Amino acid sequence: MARYADFAEDDAANDPTRLTAFKRAGGRFAVAYTDPAYAAYCHPPFTAPAGRCEGPVGRLLTGNEDAFFHGRDGTRVRRFVDNHFLYQEALNPKSAAARRAWRATGEAILRAAPLVDYFMADDSGGPLHARDMTPQSSHFYEFNDAGTEITADEEFRDAWIAYLSAAPRPLIVNGYDPGTGLPSYGGAILRAPLVHGALHESCFRTEEGIRTDVYDRWRFTEDSLLANTGMQRYAVCFMMGRPTPATRLYALASWWLTYDPRWSVAAPVDPVPGRSAILPELDLVPLSPARTATQHVADLRTERGTYVREFGACFDAGRAIGECAAVVNPTAADAPLPRLAGRYAHALALDDADVLSGGRARFTAPVPRIVLARSALILGR
């Protein structure tokens, strides 16, 4: 992994060995998974004396009822996950006991894996309310009720930043305003000194296939990444879903539209058993862009609905390959290849294999005249 990745994430609370091995092999950033927002593996009953929580953070809070949010009926707010994870219960960031347990959980991880650089803080970057601003619209989504301890967004924002700041390592949060895709509270959480970036799940490559501009979901993701890089925070594009050559190419080209060499992180996930997420196309690095969108990907839109970003200096595994370009058609209609400033002789072709099994990314395909609906091209010389 250290040969191919700058970041590696794992659940160091359960097994610290892989992250330790990654760092000792020369890996740059080791990231430990955490969830400071919700206690997992919780058992009923939900009134004091409440059932135990067996997951991290929650296991340290037996007998600390003020560490949990409670609904209007006085019971702990919760949601049933499945027969393995049982219930999740929401933690109250104003509670001193909850903050101590969150810090103690991080310190335990570091004792087992002292080389960890970051914690990925799941469920931790979003606001209290979003979209229609109802009590269960964001932080308490799919919970049986909203917590009564905090009902105002300003109070939640301040309490949450203070709670996260108790961590013993910098954080990459998983969350943003789900109504806009932008950093929560005008970027207040992302600007917190201990928060160094945000994770964007189902980023272009999703379990259903790919993100398109139907219902603005593709543009929502693009602008969300741009908001992170504009604040000089890591924008981690968590590419999920089945990794066919077409979906991989679409996700990569879409990501190139927002690519910032300092802050953009491609994080592909490969759900195919026996295959890794070490993909050959990630050896390609585009630099010296002719145009860069600042806040909105619409800055890169052409008249026919395609999006283009051209680069003056591109590299393949460190070898200069000249100019290259990303062309994305996230619409439901085919479109002609837009007029480009550079002259490109070939399009990128991918095979259905990862690097470890001999996968290649080569500029061997012809440049088409038409960009098919919901597809993308990466062009080179």
Tab-separated table of C-alpha atoms in Angstrom, residues 12-367:
chain	number	residue	atom	x	y	z
A	12	ALA	CA	-7.314	0.688	14.493
A	13	ALA	CA	-9.508	0.332	17.579
A	14	ASN	CA	-9.934	-3.352	16.689
A	15	ASP	CA	-6.706	-4.068	14.787
A	16	PRO	CA	-3.825	-1.567	14.762
A	17	THR	CA	-1.398	-3.791	12.859
A	18	ARG	CA	-2.189	-2.746	9.286
A	19	LEU	CA	-1.848	0.996	9.883
A	20	THR	CA	1.364	0.444	11.805
A	21	ALA	CA	2.745	-1.669	8.956
A	22	PHE	CA	1.698	0.992	6.422
A	23	LYS	CA	3.586	3.719	8.275
A	24	ARG	CA	6.678	1.576	8.826
A	25	ALA	CA	6.756	0.807	5.117
A	26	GLY	CA	6.895	4.533	4.339
A	27	GLY	CA	3.193	5.375	4.083
A	28	ARG	CA	2.478	9.070	4.481
A	29	PHE	CA	-0.775	9.315	6.468
A	30	ALA	CA	-2.370	6.582	8.584
A	31	VAL	CA	-6.042	7.258	9.376
A	32	ALA	CA	-7.964	5.484	12.132
A	33	TYR	CA	-11.726	5.090	11.843
A	34	THR	CA	-13.766	6.559	14.710
A	35	ASP	CA	-17.352	7.616	15.332
A	36	PRO	CA	-17.624	10.388	17.912
A	37	ALA	CA	-21.292	11.081	17.167
A	38	TYR	CA	-23.095	7.809	17.847
A	39	ALA	CA	-22.527	4.993	20.320
A	40	ALA	CA	-22.811	1.626	18.573
A	41	TYR	CA	-23.789	-1.890	19.660
A	42	CYS	CA	-26.318	-0.566	22.192
A	43	HIS	CA	-28.878	-2.740	23.976
A	44	PRO	CA	-32.274	-1.860	25.401
A	45	PRO	CA	-33.744	-0.657	27.686
A	46	PHE	CA	-33.411	3.032	26.859
A	47	THR	CA	-34.318	4.460	30.246
A	48	ALA	CA	-32.050	4.518	33.299
A	49	PRO	CA	-30.597	2.131	34.188
A	50	ALA	CA	-30.170	1.825	30.429
A	51	GLY	CA	-28.695	-1.124	28.577
A	52	ARG	CA	-24.998	-1.174	27.801
A	53	CYS	CA	-23.289	0.046	24.634
A	54	GLU	CA	-20.408	-2.161	23.525
A	55	GLY	CA	-18.861	0.054	20.844
A	56	PRO	CA	-16.104	2.660	21.170
A	57	VAL	CA	-16.934	5.778	23.215
A	58	GLY	CA	-20.261	4.332	24.369
A	59	ARG	CA	-18.643	1.500	26.306
A	60	LEU	CA	-16.990	4.103	28.562
A	61	LEU	CA	-20.273	5.803	29.460
A	62	THR	CA	-22.120	3.237	31.558
A	63	GLY	CA	-24.029	5.134	34.232
A	64	ASN	CA	-23.490	8.550	32.565
A	65	GLU	CA	-27.018	9.262	31.406
A	66	ASP	CA	-26.248	12.924	30.619
A	67	ALA	CA	-23.801	11.758	27.912
A	68	PHE	CA	-26.709	10.739	25.666
A	69	PHE	CA	-29.430	12.657	23.865
A	70	HIS	CA	-32.999	11.980	25.031
A	71	GLY	CA	-36.285	12.349	23.225
A	72	ARG	CA	-39.535	13.929	24.319
A	73	ASP	CA	-40.521	10.791	26.230
A	74	GLY	CA	-37.300	10.856	28.257
A	75	THR	CA	-35.738	7.781	26.606
A	76	ARG	CA	-32.414	7.784	24.787
A	77	VAL	CA	-32.854	8.584	21.113
A	78	ARG	CA	-31.788	5.622	18.992
A	79	ARG	CA	-32.030	3.877	15.666
A	80	PHE	CA	-31.876	0.155	14.979
A	81	VAL	CA	-29.131	-0.680	12.484
A	82	ASP	CA	-29.263	-4.474	12.146
A	83	ASN	CA	-28.916	-7.629	14.184
A	84	HIS	CA	-25.130	-7.260	14.249
A	85	PHE	CA	-24.702	-3.549	15.056
A	86	LEU	CA	-27.904	-3.456	17.151
A	87	TYR	CA	-28.883	0.123	18.131
A	88	GLN	CA	-27.013	3.383	17.717
A	89	GLU	CA	-27.556	6.048	20.366
A	90	ALA	CA	-26.683	9.718	19.847
A	91	LEU	CA	-24.055	11.256	22.129
A	92	ASN	CA	-24.549	14.687	23.678
A	93	PRO	CA	-21.554	16.933	22.790
A	94	LYS	CA	-22.289	19.236	25.745
A	95	SER	CA	-21.639	16.417	28.210
A	96	ALA	CA	-18.263	16.507	29.976
A	97	ALA	CA	-18.454	12.726	30.372
A	98	ALA	CA	-18.999	12.272	26.628
A	99	ARG	CA	-16.020	14.493	25.825
A	100	ARG	CA	-13.797	12.564	28.213
A	101	ALA	CA	-14.902	9.253	26.708
A	102	TRP	CA	-14.261	10.523	23.167
A	103	ARG	CA	-10.745	11.645	24.105
A	104	ALA	CA	-10.055	8.430	26.031
A	105	THR	CA	-11.117	6.405	22.989
A	106	GLY	CA	-8.631	8.302	20.834
A	107	GLU	CA	-5.858	7.910	23.382
A	108	ALA	CA	-6.461	4.147	23.496
A	109	ILE	CA	-6.120	3.993	19.709
A	110	LEU	CA	-2.830	5.864	19.901
A	111	ARG	CA	-1.460	3.567	22.576
A	112	ALA	CA	-2.087	0.623	20.242
A	113	ALA	CA	-1.079	2.484	17.051
A	114	PRO	CA	1.045	5.527	17.962
A	115	LEU	CA	1.947	6.211	14.327
A	116	VAL	CA	-1.643	7.180	13.429
A	117	ASP	CA	-1.792	10.689	11.913
A	118	TYR	CA	-5.535	11.327	11.629
A	119	PHE	CA	-8.870	10.126	12.929
A	120	MET	CA	-11.675	9.799	10.409
A	121	ALA	CA	-14.602	11.128	12.444
A	122	ASP	CA	-17.695	9.482	10.991
A	123	ASP	CA	-21.090	11.267	11.119
A	124	SER	CA	-19.367	14.402	12.366
A	125	GLY	CA	-19.412	17.253	9.875
A	126	GLY	CA	-23.116	17.867	9.401
A	127	PRO	CA	-25.499	20.365	10.994
A	128	LEU	CA	-28.252	19.760	13.525
A	129	HIS	CA	-30.925	20.620	10.939
A	130	ALA	CA	-30.929	20.560	7.128
A	131	ARG	CA	-33.236	20.554	4.088
A	132	ASP	CA	-36.723	21.184	5.549
A	133	MET	CA	-35.152	22.020	8.952
A	134	THR	CA	-37.364	19.584	10.859
A	135	PRO	CA	-35.957	18.121	14.116
A	136	GLN	CA	-34.923	14.817	12.506
A	137	SER	CA	-33.748	16.279	9.195
A	138	SER	CA	-29.993	15.848	9.717
A	139	HIS	CA	-28.189	14.782	12.898
A	140	PHE	CA	-31.129	12.638	14.043
A	141	TYR	CA	-32.010	11.247	10.619
A	142	GLU	CA	-33.753	7.862	10.971
A	143	PHE	CA	-33.660	8.129	14.786
A	144	ASN	CA	-36.865	7.528	16.701
A	145	ASP	CA	-36.857	11.162	17.878
A	146	ALA	CA	-34.667	14.252	18.012
A	147	GLY	CA	-32.699	15.031	21.145
A	148	THR	CA	-34.153	17.651	23.455
A	149	GLU	CA	-30.856	18.681	25.098
A	150	ILE	CA	-29.902	20.848	22.107
A	151	THR	CA	-32.497	22.278	19.731
A	152	ALA	CA	-30.755	25.401	18.357
A	153	ASP	CA	-28.219	25.204	15.535
A	154	GLU	CA	-25.892	27.795	17.054
A	155	GLU	CA	-25.720	25.851	20.314
A	156	PHE	CA	-25.107	22.571	18.488
A	157	ARG	CA	-22.392	24.124	16.299
A	158	ASP	CA	-20.433	25.471	19.254
A	159	ALA	CA	-20.861	22.324	21.347
A	160	TRP	CA	-19.866	20.076	18.462
A	161	ILE	CA	-16.709	22.027	17.652
A	162	ALA	CA	-15.687	21.920	21.334
A	163	TYR	CA	-16.441	18.187	21.494
A	164	LEU	CA	-14.412	17.374	18.369
A	165	SER	CA	-11.559	19.517	19.676
A	166	ALA	CA	-11.051	17.033	22.519
A	167	ALA	CA	-9.558	14.549	20.036
A	168	PRO	CA	-5.843	13.754	20.488
A	169	ARG	CA	-5.202	13.801	16.719
A	170	PRO	CA	-6.418	15.975	13.809
A	171	LEU	CA	-9.652	14.910	12.162
A	172	ILE	CA	-11.112	14.249	8.746
A	173	VAL	CA	-14.854	14.582	9.311
A	174	ASN	CA	-17.484	12.665	7.387
A	175	GLY	CA	-20.242	15.135	6.744
A	176	TYR	CA	-21.390	18.486	5.403
A	177	ASP	CA	-24.728	20.231	5.001
A	178	PRO	CA	-26.829	17.557	3.241
A	179	GLY	CA	-29.165	20.213	1.883
A	180	THR	CA	-26.509	22.180	0.011
A	181	GLY	CA	-23.401	19.995	-0.078
A	182	LEU	CA	-21.433	22.888	1.385
A	183	PRO	CA	-19.494	22.854	4.662
A	184	SER	CA	-21.842	23.164	7.631
A	185	TYR	CA	-22.489	26.485	9.303
A	186	GLY	CA	-20.655	28.501	6.695
A	187	GLY	CA	-17.579	26.332	7.146
A	188	ALA	CA	-17.371	26.764	10.929
A	189	ILE	CA	-16.799	23.043	11.587
A	190	LEU	CA	-14.330	22.657	8.720
A	191	ARG	CA	-12.394	25.727	9.879
A	192	ALA	CA	-11.934	24.337	13.390
A	193	PRO	CA	-8.160	24.056	13.978
A	194	LEU	CA	-8.245	20.303	14.546
A	195	VAL	CA	-10.343	19.564	11.406
A	196	HIS	CA	-8.116	19.066	8.360
A	197	GLY	CA	-10.611	17.782	5.799
A	198	ALA	CA	-13.923	16.149	4.944
A	199	LEU	CA	-14.953	12.831	3.425
A	200	HIS	CA	-17.522	12.697	0.608
A	201	GLU	CA	-19.178	9.279	0.384
A	202	SER	CA	-20.506	7.857	-2.892
A	203	CYS	CA	-18.415	10.438	-4.720
A	204	PHE	CA	-19.351	10.103	-8.428
A	205	ARG	CA	-19.205	6.277	-8.289
A	206	THR	CA	-22.188	5.008	-6.294
A	207	GLU	CA	-23.822	1.703	-5.464
A	208	GLU	CA	-26.478	2.524	-8.069
A	209	GLY	CA	-23.869	3.266	-10.755
A	210	ILE	CA	-22.712	6.872	-11.139
A	211	ARG	CA	-23.750	10.376	-10.123
A	212	THR	CA	-25.364	12.369	-12.939
A	213	ASP	CA	-26.779	15.859	-13.132
A	214	VAL	CA	-30.307	14.466	-12.739
A	215	TYR	CA	-31.635	16.237	-9.635
A	216	ASP	CA	-28.319	18.142	-9.558
A	217	ARG	CA	-26.572	15.362	-7.600
A	218	TRP	CA	-23.461	15.397	-9.790
A	219	ARG	CA	-23.106	19.186	-9.570
A	220	PHE	CA	-23.854	18.976	-5.841
A	221	THR	CA	-20.834	16.688	-5.406
A	222	GLU	CA	-18.556	18.787	-7.619
A	223	ASP	CA	-19.369	22.010	-5.785
A	224	SER	CA	-19.012	20.282	-2.423
A	225	LEU	CA	-15.451	19.216	-3.275
A	226	LEU	CA	-14.656	22.708	-4.543
A	227	ALA	CA	-15.848	24.188	-1.256
A	228	ASN	CA	-13.367	21.984	0.637
A	229	THR	CA	-10.362	22.729	-1.548
A	230	GLY	CA	-11.271	26.429	-1.538
A	231	MET	CA	-10.949	26.376	2.250
A	232	GLN	CA	-7.602	24.568	1.964
A	233	ARG	CA	-8.924	21.402	3.543
A	234	TYR	CA	-8.598	17.842	2.262
A	235	ALA	CA	-11.501	16.878	0.012
A	236	VAL	CA	-11.618	13.079	0.182
A	237	CYS	CA	-13.624	11.678	-2.744
A	238	PHE	CA	-14.842	8.264	-1.524
A	239	MET	CA	-15.641	6.455	-4.802
A	240	MET	CA	-17.956	3.536	-4.109
A	241	GLY	CA	-20.025	1.153	-6.221
A	242	ARG	CA	-19.100	-1.483	-8.774
A	243	PRO	CA	-15.763	-0.568	-10.403
A	244	THR	CA	-16.347	-1.266	-14.082
A	245	PRO	CA	-13.976	0.464	-16.518
A	246	ALA	CA	-16.784	2.863	-17.505
A	247	THR	CA	-17.704	3.865	-13.944
A	248	ARG	CA	-14.047	4.220	-12.972
A	249	LEU	CA	-13.343	6.462	-15.956
A	250	TYR	CA	-16.431	8.577	-15.231
A	251	ALA	CA	-15.472	9.027	-11.575
A	252	LEU	CA	-11.856	9.880	-12.399
A	253	ALA	CA	-12.730	12.467	-15.061
A	254	SER	CA	-15.362	14.022	-12.774
A	255	TRP	CA	-12.786	14.218	-9.994
A	256	TRP	CA	-10.235	15.852	-12.311
A	257	LEU	CA	-12.655	18.751	-12.807
A	258	THR	CA	-12.096	19.767	-9.164
A	259	TYR	CA	-8.575	18.409	-8.766
A	260	ASP	CA	-6.219	20.450	-6.603
A	261	PRO	CA	-2.834	18.745	-6.170
A	262	ARG	CA	-2.535	19.956	-2.583
A	263	TRP	CA	-5.990	19.138	-1.215
A	264	SER	CA	-7.777	16.604	-3.460
A	265	VAL	CA	-7.728	12.945	-2.370
A	266	ALA	CA	-9.138	10.131	-4.531
A	267	ALA	CA	-10.298	7.286	-2.294
A	268	PRO	CA	-11.656	4.470	-4.479
A	269	VAL	CA	-13.458	1.546	-2.898
A	270	ASP	CA	-13.483	-1.814	-4.667
A	271	PRO	CA	-16.345	-4.042	-3.485
A	272	VAL	CA	-15.296	-6.996	-5.672
A	273	PRO	CA	-13.968	-9.824	-3.452
A	274	GLY	CA	-10.317	-10.589	-4.035
A	275	ARG	CA	-9.530	-7.289	-5.731
A	276	SER	CA	-7.842	-4.204	-4.363
A	277	ALA	CA	-8.684	-0.531	-4.873
A	278	ILE	CA	-5.175	0.119	-6.232
A	279	LEU	CA	-6.245	1.210	-9.708
A	280	PRO	CA	-3.841	1.952	-12.574
A	281	GLU	CA	-5.537	5.195	-13.633
A	282	LEU	CA	-4.531	6.811	-10.338
A	283	ASP	CA	-0.943	6.895	-11.592
A	284	LEU	CA	-2.109	9.711	-13.903
A	285	VAL	CA	-1.585	13.202	-12.481
A	286	PRO	CA	-2.904	16.284	-14.340
A	287	LEU	CA	-1.126	19.599	-13.650
A	288	SER	CA	-1.076	23.145	-15.074
A	289	PRO	CA	-4.832	23.467	-15.713
A	290	ALA	CA	-5.939	25.953	-18.363
A	291	ARG	CA	-9.045	26.771	-16.284
A	292	THR	CA	-10.031	26.117	-12.708
A	293	ALA	CA	-13.491	26.380	-11.205
A	294	THR	CA	-13.476	28.213	-7.888
A	295	GLN	CA	-16.922	27.760	-6.347
A	296	HIS	CA	-19.098	26.170	-9.025
A	297	VAL	CA	-18.307	23.490	-11.574
A	298	ALA	CA	-20.630	25.399	-13.928
A	299	ASP	CA	-17.558	27.508	-14.740
A	300	LEU	CA	-16.356	24.525	-16.805
A	301	ARG	CA	-19.633	23.829	-18.622
A	302	THR	CA	-19.860	23.981	-22.421
A	303	GLU	CA	-22.902	24.991	-24.447
A	304	ARG	CA	-24.049	21.387	-24.992
A	305	GLY	CA	-23.933	20.435	-21.297
A	306	THR	CA	-20.540	18.731	-21.195
A	307	TYR	CA	-17.809	19.844	-18.802
A	308	VAL	CA	-14.169	20.247	-19.815
A	309	ARG	CA	-10.889	20.853	-18.042
A	310	GLU	CA	-7.614	20.805	-19.959
A	311	PHE	CA	-4.137	20.454	-18.450
A	312	GLY	CA	-0.832	21.579	-19.877
A	313	ALA	CA	1.462	19.128	-18.079
A	314	CYS	CA	0.357	15.580	-17.275
A	315	PHE	CA	2.249	12.636	-15.835
A	316	ASP	CA	1.924	8.869	-15.771
A	317	ALA	CA	3.705	7.340	-12.756
A	318	GLY	CA	5.999	10.361	-12.724
A	319	ARG	CA	6.731	10.297	-16.461
A	320	ALA	CA	5.766	13.416	-18.430
A	321	ILE	CA	3.160	12.649	-21.122
A	322	GLY	CA	2.278	16.172	-22.298
A	323	GLU	CA	-1.194	17.679	-22.388
A	324	CYS	CA	-4.337	15.872	-21.265
A	325	ALA	CA	-8.002	16.682	-20.724
A	326	ALA	CA	-11.100	15.500	-18.881
A	327	VAL	CA	-14.477	15.646	-20.643
A	328	VAL	CA	-17.614	14.682	-18.705
A	329	ASN	CA	-21.180	14.374	-19.944
A	330	PRO	CA	-23.368	13.932	-16.838
A	331	THR	CA	-26.592	14.519	-18.780
A	332	ALA	CA	-29.117	12.058	-20.193
A	333	ALA	CA	-28.387	13.018	-23.830
A	334	ASP	CA	-25.435	12.369	-26.115
A	335	ALA	CA	-23.403	15.465	-26.980
A	336	PRO	CA	-20.759	16.276	-29.593
A	337	LEU	CA	-17.185	16.396	-28.424
A	338	PRO	CA	-16.629	20.063	-27.536
A	339	ARG	CA	-13.981	22.170	-29.190
A	340	LEU	CA	-10.745	21.808	-27.246
A	341	ALA	CA	-7.674	24.012	-27.100
A	342	GLY	CA	-5.251	21.091	-27.055
A	343	ARG	CA	-4.727	18.500	-29.756
A	344	TYR	CA	-5.342	14.981	-28.515
A	345	ALA	CA	-4.686	11.817	-30.481
A	346	HIS	CA	-6.021	9.185	-28.085
A	347	ALA	CA	-8.486	8.510	-25.285
A	348	LEU	CA	-7.710	6.606	-22.114
A	349	ALA	CA	-8.640	2.927	-22.102
A	350	LEU	CA	-8.993	0.865	-18.914
A	351	ASP	CA	-9.192	-2.872	-18.432
A	352	ASP	CA	-11.138	-4.630	-15.706
A	353	ALA	CA	-8.239	-5.277	-13.336
A	354	ASP	CA	-6.383	-3.635	-10.490
A	355	VAL	CA	-2.650	-2.882	-10.491
A	356	LEU	CA	-1.774	-5.966	-8.451
A	357	SER	CA	-3.287	-8.248	-11.085
A	358	GLY	CA	-1.730	-6.459	-14.047
A	359	GLY	CA	-4.302	-3.762	-14.789
A	360	ARG	CA	-3.238	-1.018	-17.214
A	361	ALA	CA	-4.378	2.491	-18.080
A	362	ARG	CA	-3.261	3.331	-21.614
A	363	PHE	CA	-4.005	6.055	-24.137
A	364	THR	CA	-4.887	3.660	-26.933
A	365	ALA	CA	-8.571	4.299	-27.686
A	366	PRO	CA	-9.633	6.572	-30.559
A	367	VAL	CA	-11.003	10.007	-29.765
